[in-house]
PDB file of C-alpha atoms in Angstrom:
ATOM      1  CA  MET A   1      -0.280  18.527  33.049  1.00 34.00           C
ATOM      2  CA  VAL A   2       1.356  15.756  30.989  1.00 39.00           C
ATOM      3  CA  GLU A   3       5.101  16.104  30.556  1.00 49.00           C
ATOM      4  CA  ASP A   4       6.526  15.971  27.060  1.00 62.00           C
ATOM      5  CA  GLN A   5       8.086  12.651  26.134  1.00 70.00           C
ATOM      6  CA  PRO A   6      11.811  12.776  25.289  1.00 82.00           C
ATOM      7  CA  ASP A   7      12.505  13.021  21.566  1.00 87.00           C
ATOM      8  CA  VAL A   8      13.710   9.746  20.071  1.00 92.00           C
ATOM      9  CA  ALA A   9      15.411   9.798  16.683  1.00 92.00           C
ATOM     10  CA  ALA A  10      13.569   8.138  13.805  1.00 94.00           C
ATOM     11  CA  VAL A  11      16.545   5.853  13.195  1.00 94.00           C
ATOM     12  CA  VAL A  12      16.120   4.435  16.710  1.00 96.00           C
ATOM     13  CA  GLU A  13      12.474   3.661  16.019  1.00 95.00           C
ATOM     14  CA  ALA A  14      13.413   2.064  12.688  1.00 96.00           C
ATOM     15  CA  THR A  15      16.120  -0.039  14.323  1.00 96.00           C
ATOM     16  CA  ALA A  16      13.687  -1.153  17.021  1.00 95.00           C
ATOM     17  CA  ASP A  17      11.190  -2.210  14.339  1.00 96.00           C
ATOM     18  CA  ASP A  18      13.868  -4.134  12.437  1.00 95.00           C
ATOM     19  CA  ILE A  19      14.927  -5.985  15.592  1.00 94.00           C
ATOM     20  CA  ALA A  20      11.322  -6.799  16.519  1.00 92.00           C
ATOM     21  CA  THR A  21      10.498  -8.153  13.059  1.00 90.00           C
ATOM     22  CA  MET A  22      13.838 -10.013  12.816  1.00 87.00           C
ATOM     23  CA  GLU A  23      15.020  -7.995   9.844  1.00 91.00           C
ATOM     24  CA  ILE A  24      18.028  -7.632  12.129  1.00 93.00           C
ATOM     25  CA  ARG A  25      18.738 -11.046  13.625  1.00 83.00           C
ATOM     26  CA  GLY A  26      21.548 -12.720  15.482  1.00 77.00           C
ATOM     27  CA  ALA A  27      22.848 -11.561  18.841  1.00 78.00           C
ATOM     28  CA  ALA A  28      25.948  -9.825  17.508  1.00 82.00           C
ATOM     29  CA  ALA A  29      24.006  -8.017  14.800  1.00 89.00           C
ATOM     30  CA  ILE A  30      21.363  -6.925  17.317  1.00 92.00           C
ATOM     31  CA  GLY A  31      23.958  -5.613  19.760  1.00 92.00           C
ATOM     32  CA  ASP A  32      25.829  -3.791  17.018  1.00 94.00           C
ATOM     33  CA  ALA A  33      22.649  -2.201  15.658  1.00 96.00           C
ATOM     34  CA  ALA A  34      21.572  -1.078  19.137  1.00 96.00           C
ATOM     35  CA  ALA A  35      24.926   0.585  19.828  1.00 97.00           C
ATOM     36  CA  GLU A  36      24.863   2.296  16.444  1.00 97.00           C
ATOM     37  CA  ALA A  37      21.326   3.542  17.084  1.00 97.00           C
ATOM     38  CA  LEU A  38      22.352   5.076  20.411  1.00 97.00           C
ATOM     39  CA  ALA A  39      25.311   6.785  18.749  1.00 97.00           C
ATOM     40  CA  THR A  40      22.983   8.199  16.097  1.00 97.00           C
ATOM     41  CA  GLN A  41      20.561   9.356  18.800  1.00 97.00           C
ATOM     42  CA  ALA A  42      23.445  11.205  20.440  1.00 97.00           C
ATOM     43  CA  GLU A  43      24.588  12.759  17.158  1.00 96.00           C
ATOM     44  CA  ARG A  44      21.113  14.031  16.245  1.00 95.00           C
ATOM     45  CA  SER A  45      19.962  15.109  19.691  1.00 95.00           C
ATOM     46  CA  GLU A  46      18.915  18.738  19.946  1.00 94.00           C
ATOM     47  CA  ALA A  47      18.714  18.634  23.741  1.00 95.00           C
ATOM     48  CA  ALA A  48      19.379  21.984  25.369  1.00 95.00           C
ATOM     49  CA  THR A  49      20.579  20.605  28.706  1.00 96.00           C
ATOM     50  CA  PRO A  50      22.593  17.590  29.905  1.00 96.00           C
ATOM     51  CA  ALA A  51      19.532  16.306  31.785  1.00 95.00           C
ATOM     52  CA  ALA A  52      17.413  16.452  28.626  1.00 96.00           C
ATOM     53  CA  PHE A  53      20.158  14.694  26.661  1.00 96.00           C
ATOM     54  CA  ARG A  54      20.308  11.852  29.196  1.00 96.00           C
ATOM     55  CA  ASP A  55      16.504  11.569  29.199  1.00 95.00           C
ATOM     56  CA  GLN A  56      16.474  11.235  25.417  1.00 96.00           C
ATOM     57  CA  LEU A  57      19.205   8.597  25.489  1.00 96.00           C
ATOM     58  CA  ARG A  58      17.400   6.584  28.174  1.00 95.00           C
ATOM     59  CA  ALA A  59      14.149   6.808  26.198  1.00 95.00           C
ATOM     60  CA  ALA A  60      15.937   5.557  23.072  1.00 96.00           C
ATOM     61  CA  ALA A  61      17.477   2.688  25.039  1.00 95.00           C
ATOM     62  CA  ARG A  62      14.086   1.717  26.491  1.00 94.00           C
ATOM     63  CA  GLU A  63      12.500   1.629  23.048  1.00 94.00           C
ATOM     64  CA  LEU A  64      15.255  -0.668  21.800  1.00 95.00           C
ATOM     65  CA  TYR A  65      15.204  -2.828  24.928  1.00 92.00           C
ATOM     66  CA  GLU A  66      11.495  -3.627  24.703  1.00 90.00           C
ATOM     67  CA  THR A  67      11.737  -5.232  21.246  1.00 89.00           C
ATOM     68  CA  ARG A  68      13.210  -8.676  22.046  1.00 80.00           C
ATOM     69  CA  PRO A  69      12.845 -10.010  25.616  1.00 60.00           C
ATOM     70  CA  THR A  70      15.345 -12.897  25.308  1.00 61.00           C
ATOM     71  CA  ALA A  71      17.979 -11.311  23.070  1.00 72.00           C
ATOM     72  CA  VAL A  72      20.322 -10.586  25.978  1.00 85.00           C
ATOM     73  CA  SER A  73      22.938  -9.059  23.685  1.00 88.00           C
ATOM     74  CA  LEU A  74      20.538  -6.138  23.342  1.00 91.00           C
ATOM     75  CA  PRO A  75      20.432  -5.046  27.022  1.00 89.00           C
ATOM     76  CA  ASN A  76      24.126  -5.879  27.386  1.00 90.00           C
ATOM     77  CA  ALA A  77      24.931  -3.548  24.489  1.00 93.00           C
ATOM     78  CA  LEU A  78      22.761  -0.825  25.970  1.00 93.00           C
ATOM     79  CA  ARG A  79      24.401  -1.263  29.384  1.00 89.00           C
ATOM     80  CA  TYR A  80      27.881  -1.017  27.887  1.00 89.00           C
ATOM     81  CA  VAL A  81      27.188   2.151  25.924  1.00 94.00           C
ATOM     82  CA  LEU A  82      25.191   3.970  28.626  1.00 94.00           C
ATOM     83  CA  ARG A  83      27.672   3.187  31.393  1.00 88.00           C
ATOM     84  CA  GLY A  84      30.477   4.619  29.281  1.00 90.00           C
ATOM     85  CA  ILE A  85      28.873   8.048  29.130  1.00 93.00           C
ATOM     86  CA  GLU A  86      30.426  10.898  31.081  1.00 94.00           C
ATOM     87  CA  GLY A  87      30.570  14.670  30.892  1.00 96.00           C
ATOM     88  CA  GLU A  88      29.112  17.853  32.312  1.00 95.00           C
ATOM     89  CA  THR A  89      27.874  19.440  29.067  1.00 97.00           C
ATOM     90  CA  VAL A  90      25.748  18.251  26.164  1.00 97.00           C
ATOM     91  CA  ALA A  91      28.801  18.328  23.907  1.00 97.00           C
ATOM     92  CA  GLU A  92      30.818  16.176  26.307  1.00 97.00           C
ATOM     93  CA  LEU A  93      27.946  13.724  26.755  1.00 97.00           C
ATOM     94  CA  ARG A  94      27.465  13.511  22.996  1.00 97.00           C
ATOM     95  CA  GLU A  95      31.155  12.832  22.404  1.00 97.00           C
ATOM     96  CA  SER A  96      31.409  10.180  25.117  1.00 97.00           C
ATOM     97  CA  THR A  97      28.257   8.392  23.909  1.00 97.00           C
ATOM     98  CA  ILE A  98      29.588   8.131  20.367  1.00 97.00           C
ATOM     99  CA  ALA A  99      32.987   6.992  21.643  1.00 97.00           C
ATOM    100  CA  SER A 100      31.434   4.395  23.953  1.00 96.00           C
ATOM    101  CA  ALA A 101      29.324   2.983  21.117  1.00 97.00           C
ATOM    102  CA  GLU A 102      32.334   2.857  18.803  1.00 97.00           C
ATOM    103  CA  THR A 103      34.439   1.019  21.398  1.00 95.00           C
ATOM    104  CA  PHE A 104      31.656  -1.485  21.969  1.00 94.00           C
ATOM    105  CA  ARG A 105      31.250  -2.161  18.244  1.00 94.00           C
ATOM    106  CA  THR A 106      35.000  -2.618  17.759  1.00 93.00           C
ATOM    107  CA  ASP A 107      35.233  -5.014  20.706  1.00 91.00           C
ATOM    108  CA  LEU A 108      32.219  -6.915  19.361  1.00 90.00           C
ATOM    109  CA  GLU A 109      33.805  -7.373  15.948  1.00 85.00           C
ATOM    110  CA  GLN A 110      37.088  -8.592  17.416  1.00 93.00           C
ATOM    111  CA  ALA A 111      35.317 -10.859  19.921  1.00 94.00           C
ATOM    112  CA  GLN A 112      33.822 -13.036  17.230  1.00 92.00           C
ATOM    113  CA  GLU A 113      37.178 -13.528  15.540  1.00 94.00           C
ATOM    114  CA  ARG A 114      38.808 -14.530  18.838  1.00 96.00           C
ATOM    115  CA  LEU A 115      35.899 -16.845  19.651  1.00 97.00           C
ATOM    116  CA  GLY A 116      36.246 -18.504  16.257  1.00 97.00           C
ATOM    117  CA  GLU A 117      39.908 -19.246  16.880  1.00 97.00           C
ATOM    118  CA  VAL A 118      39.087 -20.836  20.255  1.00 98.00           C
ATOM    119  CA  GLY A 119      36.291 -22.935  18.788  1.00 98.00           C
ATOM    120  CA  ALA A 120      38.367 -24.038  15.805  1.00 98.00           C
ATOM    121  CA  ASN A 121      40.782 -25.738  18.199  1.00 98.00           C
ATOM    122  CA  ARG A 122      38.024 -28.220  19.034  1.00 97.00           C
ATOM    123  CA  LEU A 123      37.492 -29.124  15.388  1.00 98.00           C
ATOM    124  CA  ARG A 124      39.764 -31.679  13.757  1.00 98.00           C
ATOM    125  CA  ASP A 125      40.615 -32.038  10.112  1.00 98.00           C
ATOM    126  CA  GLY A 126      37.769 -33.976   8.466  1.00 98.00           C
ATOM    127  CA  ASP A 127      35.171 -33.334  11.190  1.00 98.00           C
ATOM    128  CA  VAL A 128      31.469 -33.117  10.428  1.00 98.00           C
ATOM    129  CA  VAL A 129      29.410 -30.615  12.421  1.00 98.00           C
ATOM    130  CA  MET A 130      25.646 -30.569  12.810  1.00 98.00           C
ATOM    131  CA  THR A 131      24.163 -27.087  13.123  1.00 98.00           C
ATOM    132  CA  HIS A 132      20.819 -25.718  14.256  1.00 98.00           C
ATOM    133  CA  CYS A 133      19.412 -22.321  13.283  1.00 96.00           C
ATOM    134  CA  HIS A 134      21.825 -19.606  12.135  1.00 95.00           C
ATOM    135  CA  SER A 135      24.625 -18.443  14.384  1.00 94.00           C
ATOM    136  CA  THR A 136      27.472 -16.220  13.246  1.00 91.00           C
ATOM    137  CA  ASP A 137      29.406 -17.290  16.359  1.00 94.00           C
ATOM    138  CA  ALA A 138      29.109 -20.956  15.417  1.00 97.00           C
ATOM    139  CA  LEU A 139      30.065 -20.167  11.835  1.00 97.00           C
ATOM    140  CA  ALA A 140      33.092 -18.217  13.075  1.00 96.00           C
ATOM    141  CA  CYS A 141      34.449 -21.501  14.505  1.00 98.00           C
ATOM    142  CA  VAL A 142      34.039 -23.211  11.152  1.00 98.00           C
ATOM    143  CA  GLU A 143      35.597 -20.295   9.287  1.00 98.00           C
ATOM    144  CA  ALA A 144      38.634 -20.266  11.583  1.00 98.00           C
ATOM    145  CA  ALA A 145      39.055 -24.024  11.120  1.00 98.00           C
ATOM    146  CA  LEU A 146      38.954 -23.571   7.354  1.00 98.00           C
ATOM    147  CA  ASP A 147      41.508 -20.763   7.589  1.00 98.00           C
ATOM    148  CA  ALA A 148      43.756 -23.175   9.511  1.00 98.00           C
ATOM    149  CA  GLY A 149      43.608 -25.572   6.554  1.00 98.00           C
ATOM    150  CA  LYS A 150      41.164 -28.059   8.054  1.00 98.00           C
ATOM    151  CA  HIS A 151      38.502 -29.814   5.996  1.00 98.00           C
ATOM    152  CA  VAL A 152      35.080 -29.468   7.623  1.00 98.00           C
ATOM    153  CA  GLU A 153      31.682 -30.718   6.466  1.00 98.00           C
ATOM    154  CA  ALA A 154      28.248 -29.799   7.787  1.00 98.00           C
ATOM    155  CA  ILE A 155      24.848 -31.321   8.386  1.00 98.00           C
ATOM    156  CA  VAL A 156      22.490 -28.356   8.570  1.00 98.00           C
ATOM    157  CA  LYS A 157      19.035 -28.515  10.137  1.00 98.00           C
ATOM    158  CA  GLU A 158      16.678 -26.242   8.235  1.00 97.00           C
ATOM    159  CA  THR A 159      15.145 -24.979  11.515  1.00 97.00           C
ATOM    160  CA  ARG A 160      11.458 -24.288  11.101  1.00 95.00           C
ATOM    161  CA  PRO A 161       9.345 -22.274  11.039  1.00 94.00           C
ATOM    162  CA  ARG A 162      11.580 -19.493   9.683  1.00 93.00           C
ATOM    163  CA  LYS A 163      14.162 -21.864   8.126  1.00 95.00           C
ATOM    164  CA  GLN A 164      17.220 -19.976   9.345  1.00 96.00           C
ATOM    165  CA  GLY A 165      19.223 -23.093   8.503  1.00 97.00           C
ATOM    166  CA  HIS A 166      18.963 -22.092   4.859  1.00 98.00           C
ATOM    167  CA  ILE A 167      21.014 -18.988   5.677  1.00 97.00           C
ATOM    168  CA  THR A 168      23.630 -21.182   7.368  1.00 98.00           C
ATOM    169  CA  ALA A 169      23.758 -23.533   4.391  1.00 98.00           C
ATOM    170  CA  GLU A 170      24.178 -20.626   1.987  1.00 98.00           C
ATOM    171  CA  GLN A 171      27.087 -19.191   3.991  1.00 98.00           C
ATOM    172  CA  LEU A 172      28.815 -22.552   4.286  1.00 98.00           C
ATOM    173  CA  ARG A 173      28.530 -23.191   0.558  1.00 98.00           C
ATOM    174  CA  GLU A 174      30.093 -19.771  -0.108  1.00 98.00           C
ATOM    175  CA  TRP A 175      33.080 -21.151   1.808  1.00 98.00           C
ATOM    176  CA  ASP A 176      32.921 -24.355  -0.273  1.00 98.00           C
ATOM    177  CA  VAL A 177      31.980 -26.466   2.759  1.00 98.00           C
ATOM    178  CA  PRO A 178      30.097 -29.656   1.778  1.00 98.00           C
ATOM    179  CA  VAL A 179      26.568 -29.334   3.202  1.00 98.00           C
ATOM    180  CA  THR A 180      23.789 -31.834   3.797  1.00 98.00           C
ATOM    181  CA  LEU A 181      20.552 -29.948   4.491  1.00 98.00           C
ATOM    182  CA  ILE A 182      18.030 -31.953   6.515  1.00 98.00           C
ATOM    183  CA  VAL A 183      14.541 -31.418   7.888  1.00 98.00           C
ATOM    184  CA  ASP A 184      14.473 -30.903  11.632  1.00 97.00           C
ATOM    185  CA  ASN A 185      12.888 -34.249  12.470  1.00 96.00           C
ATOM    186  CA  ALA A 186      15.722 -36.119  10.738  1.00 97.00           C
ATOM    187  CA  ALA A 187      18.396 -34.911  13.151  1.00 97.00           C
ATOM    188  CA  ARG A 188      18.535 -38.086  15.237  1.00 97.00           C
ATOM    189  CA  ARG A 189      18.981 -40.189  12.101  1.00 97.00           C
ATOM    190  CA  TYR A 190      22.036 -38.214  11.004  1.00 98.00           C
ATOM    191  CA  LEU A 191      23.751 -37.713  14.371  1.00 98.00           C
ATOM    192  CA  ASP A 192      25.784 -40.891  13.816  1.00 96.00           C
ATOM    193  CA  ASP A 193      27.427 -39.076  10.899  1.00 98.00           C
ATOM    194  CA  ALA A 194      28.376 -36.036  13.029  1.00 98.00           C
ATOM    195  CA  ASP A 195      31.472 -35.441  15.146  1.00 98.00           C
ATOM    196  CA  HIS A 196      30.090 -32.346  16.881  1.00 98.00           C
ATOM    197  CA  VAL A 197      26.843 -30.504  17.397  1.00 98.00           C
ATOM    198  CA  LEU A 198      27.764 -26.845  16.954  1.00 98.00           C
ATOM    199  CA  VAL A 199      25.185 -24.226  17.921  1.00 98.00           C
ATOM    200  CA  GLY A 200      25.067 -20.615  19.049  1.00 96.00           C
ATOM    201  CA  ALA A 201      23.119 -19.148  21.942  1.00 93.00           C
ATOM    202  CA  ASP A 202      20.654 -16.352  22.324  1.00 88.00           C
ATOM    203  CA  SER A 203      21.584 -16.092  25.982  1.00 90.00           C
ATOM    204  CA  ILE A 204      23.309 -18.114  28.694  1.00 95.00           C
ATOM    205  CA  ALA A 205      22.139 -18.248  32.302  1.00 95.00           C
ATOM    206  CA  ALA A 206      24.348 -18.205  35.384  1.00 95.00           C
ATOM    207  CA  ASP A 207      23.905 -21.958  35.936  1.00 95.00           C
ATOM    208  CA  GLY A 208      25.174 -22.695  32.412  1.00 97.00           C
ATOM    209  CA  SER A 209      21.757 -23.291  30.855  1.00 97.00           C
ATOM    210  CA  VAL A 210      21.665 -22.322  27.195  1.00 97.00           C
ATOM    211  CA  ILE A 211      18.710 -20.429  25.764  1.00 94.00           C
ATOM    212  CA  ASN A 212      18.695 -20.874  22.010  1.00 95.00           C
ATOM    213  CA  LYS A 213      16.409 -21.469  19.040  1.00 96.00           C
ATOM    214  CA  ILE A 214      13.572 -23.878  19.775  1.00 97.00           C
ATOM    215  CA  GLY A 215      14.755 -27.405  19.043  1.00 97.00           C
ATOM    216  CA  THR A 216      18.246 -26.963  20.480  1.00 98.00           C
ATOM    217  CA  SER A 217      17.388 -28.773  23.708  1.00 98.00           C
ATOM    218  CA  GLY A 218      15.972 -31.825  21.954  1.00 97.00           C
ATOM    219  CA  LEU A 219      19.003 -31.961  19.667  1.00 98.00           C
ATOM    220  CA  ALA A 220      21.337 -31.799  22.675  1.00 98.00           C
ATOM    221  CA  VAL A 221      19.495 -34.648  24.407  1.00 98.00           C
ATOM    222  CA  ASN A 222      19.749 -36.823  21.319  1.00 98.00           C
ATOM    223  CA  ALA A 223      23.404 -35.900  20.843  1.00 98.00           C
ATOM    224  CA  ARG A 224      24.236 -36.882  24.426  1.00 96.00           C
ATOM    225  CA  GLU A 225      22.516 -40.245  23.893  1.00 96.00           C
ATOM    226  CA  ARG A 226      24.604 -40.817  20.752  1.00 96.00           C
ATOM    227  CA  GLY A 227      27.848 -39.654  22.351  1.00 97.00           C
ATOM    228  CA  VAL A 228      28.199 -36.593  20.104  1.00 98.00           C
ATOM    229  CA  PRO A 229      29.698 -33.605  21.975  1.00 98.00           C
ATOM    230  CA  VAL A 230      27.691 -30.383  22.031  1.00 98.00           C
ATOM    231  CA  MET A 231      29.642 -27.152  21.646  1.00 98.00           C
ATOM    232  CA  VAL A 232      27.933 -23.811  22.209  1.00 98.00           C
ATOM    233  CA  ALA A 233      29.636 -20.814  20.597  1.00 98.00           C
ATOM    234  CA  ALA A 234      28.657 -17.587  22.327  1.00 96.00           C
ATOM    235  CA  GLN A 235      30.323 -14.242  22.844  1.00 94.00           C
ATOM    236  CA  THR A 236      30.288 -12.942  26.401  1.00 94.00           C
ATOM    237  CA  ILE A 237      27.723 -10.351  25.293  1.00 91.00           C
ATOM    238  CA  LYS A 238      25.240 -13.246  25.444  1.00 91.00           C
ATOM    239  CA  LEU A 239      25.770 -13.959  29.128  1.00 94.00           C
ATOM    240  CA  HIS A 240      22.649 -13.052  31.099  1.00 91.00           C
ATOM    241  CA  PRO A 241      23.783 -11.223  34.263  1.00 88.00           C
ATOM    242  CA  ASP A 242      20.270 -10.841  35.671  1.00 86.00           C
ATOM    243  CA  THR A 243      20.117 -14.618  36.208  1.00 91.00           C
ATOM    244  CA  MET A 244      22.767 -14.271  38.948  1.00 88.00           C
ATOM    245  CA  THR A 245      20.143 -12.587  41.117  1.00 80.00           C
ATOM    246  CA  GLY A 246      17.349 -15.069  40.537  1.00 78.00           C
ATOM    247  CA  HIS A 247      15.696 -13.630  37.435  1.00 80.00           C
ATOM    248  CA  THR A 248      14.400 -16.177  34.957  1.00 83.00           C
ATOM    249  CA  VAL A 249      14.753 -15.836  31.205  1.00 85.00           C
ATOM    250  CA  GLU A 250      11.535 -15.030  29.394  1.00 84.00           C
ATOM    251  CA  ILE A 251      10.866 -17.214  26.370  1.00 88.00           C
ATOM    252  CA  GLU A 252       9.617 -15.135  23.470  1.00 87.00           C
ATOM    253  CA  MET A 253       6.425 -16.306  21.784  1.00 91.00           C
ATOM    254  CA  ARG A 254       6.362 -15.503  18.088  1.00 90.00           C
ATOM    255  CA  ASP A 255       3.276 -14.767  16.003  1.00 91.00           C
ATOM    256  CA  GLU A 256       1.153 -17.711  14.860  1.00 90.00           C
ATOM    257  CA  SER A 257       1.374 -16.476  11.254  1.00 90.00           C
ATOM    258  CA  GLU A 258       4.923 -17.901  11.135  1.00 92.00           C
ATOM    259  CA  VAL A 259       3.366 -21.354  11.517  1.00 92.00           C
ATOM    260  CA  LEU A 260       0.001 -21.063   9.780  1.00 89.00           C
ATOM    261  CA  SER A 261      -1.131 -18.685   7.087  1.00 87.00           C
ATOM    262  CA  GLU A 262      -4.578 -17.127   7.399  1.00 81.00           C
ATOM    263  CA  THR A 263      -5.846 -19.431   4.648  1.00 84.00           C
ATOM    264  CA  LYS A 264      -4.426 -22.622   6.194  1.00 85.00           C
ATOM    265  CA  TYR A 265      -5.754 -21.656   9.637  1.00 79.00           C
ATOM    266  CA  ALA A 266      -9.219 -21.280   8.173  1.00 78.00           C
ATOM    267  CA  ASP A 267      -8.894 -24.639   6.383  1.00 84.00           C
ATOM    268  CA  ILE A 268      -7.964 -26.477   9.580  1.00 86.00           C
ATOM    269  CA  ALA A 269     -10.649 -24.689  11.587  1.00 75.00           C
ATOM    270  CA  GLY A 270     -13.336 -25.542   9.063  1.00 76.00           C
ATOM    271  CA  GLY A 271     -13.585 -22.024   7.767  1.00 69.00           C
ATOM    272  CA  ASP A 272     -14.048 -20.489  11.212  1.00 68.00           C
ATOM    273  CA  ARG A 273     -11.185 -18.056  11.872  1.00 63.00           C
ATOM    274  CA  THR A 274     -12.479 -17.508  15.408  1.00 67.00           C
ATOM    275  CA  ASP A 275     -12.417 -21.229  16.303  1.00 72.00           C
ATOM    276  CA  ASP A 276     -11.563 -21.382  20.025  1.00 76.00           C
ATOM    277  CA  GLY A 277     -10.627 -25.047  19.672  1.00 86.00           C
ATOM    278  CA  LEU A 278      -7.516 -24.347  17.589  1.00 87.00           C
ATOM    279  CA  ALA A 279      -4.491 -22.769  19.268  1.00 89.00           C
ATOM    280  CA  VAL A 280      -1.086 -22.162  17.704  1.00 91.00           C
ATOM    281  CA  GLU A 281       1.973 -22.041  19.980  1.00 94.00           C
ATOM    282  CA  ASN A 282       5.192 -20.686  18.480  1.00 95.00           C
ATOM    283  CA  PRO A 283       7.955 -20.366  21.113  1.00 95.00           C
ATOM    284  CA  ALA A 284      11.127 -18.907  19.653  1.00 93.00           C
ATOM    285  CA  PHE A 285      13.522 -20.540  22.126  1.00 94.00           C
ATOM    286  CA  ASP A 286      14.005 -23.392  24.553  1.00 96.00           C
ATOM    287  CA  VAL A 287      16.375 -24.055  27.453  1.00 96.00           C
ATOM    288  CA  THR A 288      19.129 -26.667  27.266  1.00 97.00           C
ATOM    289  CA  PRO A 289      20.290 -27.811  30.725  1.00 97.00           C
ATOM    290  CA  PRO A 290      24.045 -27.589  31.342  1.00 97.00           C
ATOM    291  CA  ARG A 291      24.351 -31.360  31.722  1.00 97.00           C
ATOM    292  CA  HIS A 292      23.733 -31.715  27.975  1.00 98.00           C
ATOM    293  CA  VAL A 293      26.446 -29.236  26.962  1.00 98.00           C
ATOM    294  CA  ASP A 294      30.125 -30.178  26.746  1.00 98.00           C
ATOM    295  CA  ALA A 295      31.676 -26.733  26.324  1.00 98.00           C
ATOM    296  CA  ILE A 296      30.741 -23.085  25.995  1.00 98.00           C
ATOM    297  CA  VAL A 297      33.224 -21.325  23.718  1.00 98.00           C
ATOM    298  CA  THR A 298      33.705 -17.576  24.148  1.00 97.00           C
ATOM    299  CA  GLU A 299      36.265 -14.986  23.095  1.00 96.00           C
ATOM    300  CA  ARG A 300      37.773 -15.426  26.573  1.00 95.00           C
ATOM    301  CA  GLY A 301      38.283 -19.150  26.201  1.00 97.00           C
ATOM    302  CA  GLN A 302      36.208 -22.298  26.575  1.00 97.00           C
ATOM    303  CA  PHE A 303      34.343 -23.164  29.757  1.00 97.00           C
ATOM    304  CA  PRO A 304      32.366 -26.086  31.128  1.00 97.00           C
ATOM    305  CA  PRO A 305      28.829 -24.743  31.491  1.00 97.00           C
ATOM    306  CA  GLU A 306      28.826 -25.075  35.284  1.00 95.00           C
ATOM    307  CA  SER A 307      31.715 -22.594  35.604  1.00 96.00           C
ATOM    308  CA  ILE A 308      30.272 -19.868  33.378  1.00 96.00           C
ATOM    309  CA  VAL A 309      29.004 -18.016  36.461  1.00 95.00           C
ATOM    310  CA  THR A 310      32.627 -17.278  37.404  1.00 95.00           C
ATOM    311  CA  LEU A 311      33.145 -15.475  34.107  1.00 94.00           C
ATOM    312  CA  MET A 312      29.826 -13.705  34.542  1.00 91.00           C
ATOM    313  CA  ARG A 313      30.849 -12.349  37.941  1.00 90.00           C
ATOM    314  CA  GLU A 314      34.183 -11.215  36.527  1.00 88.00           C
ATOM    315  CA  LEU A 315      32.477  -9.261  33.738  1.00 83.00           C
ATOM    316  CA  PHE A 316      29.371  -7.905  35.461  1.00 78.00           C
ATOM    317  CA  GLY A 317      29.915  -8.147  39.216  1.00 73.00           C
ATOM    318  CA  GLU A 318      27.311  -9.687  41.497  1.00 69.00           C
ATOM    319  CA  THR A 319      24.373  -7.506  40.463  1.00 60.00           C
ATOM    320  CA  THR A 320      23.409  -5.183  37.649  1.00 56.00           C
ATOM    321  CA  GLY A 321      21.096  -2.210  37.390  1.00 67.00           C
ATOM    322  CA  GLU A 322      19.378  -0.933  34.310  1.00 81.00           C
ATOM    323  CA  PRO A 323      20.835   2.415  33.195  1.00 85.00           C
ATOM    324  CA  TRP A 324      17.883   3.135  30.893  1.00 85.00           C
ATOM    325  CA  GLU A 325      15.499   3.216  33.855  1.00 82.00           C
ATOM    326  CA  VAL A 326      14.845   6.576  35.480  1.00 63.00           C
TER     327      VAL A 326
END
């Protein structure tokens, strides 16, 4: 006899779809959406027993977790909310879940503001930053510098294939920051005009390696050669605690349609859509070694990449379990 699967609210499924398709993007936005989805699951649960309620919540967390393998803010958000749950009755569990999610979301919102203030201290009046992809943490540093009365300009890589750099350029222009938008392959040419490379992170490993949008590593190598410091802006929600116990970070492979349309694929393959001789690789992220990073800026201060493991141990302990697993 097959046991019934725990009921998962439709809003959880919708949130999972939006994260998977990148309708919801950015680590902070993903973490916030996941916490909100768990709170909604708790609100709408019709579980008759505490055990059934916990099963439903774990099932919802698993569905969210499986959407983006490298977006570490997602499992960190789920861990935070689930570990804050306590109570002996369904009502108590419901109340504590909603409260835990609300606390997480409030802390997340304040974390980015604090991070921005820390990062802004590294930016001088008149500095030019070069950005890659779209990071709200990186932009928080620029915004805080502007609020402090500093003049900042930006060289923005468009970041193919999804061109997230266009989002960055749009936000910076809303703040009246002068922007030079460049194609990715022109980065080395324009590094001499930059005072900082300022990027975000999808996740950060215990050894200080930075997992971020594909192209970050090459930019960091070129920046080091040119003597341009690389600053990574990342909330502590992006620290990857599993890497303390030897786990490696999986690099997400995106769909080939982001690189080639069906029509263009057929053109290149001579009209044969099943051509085994044409492969399209579309990794979403790469790994930047700590030796190419000058500072990791968080809401708890700035750290040399080699010492980030100390902060990780302080926040997560030596090991972590997965509260959504049965």
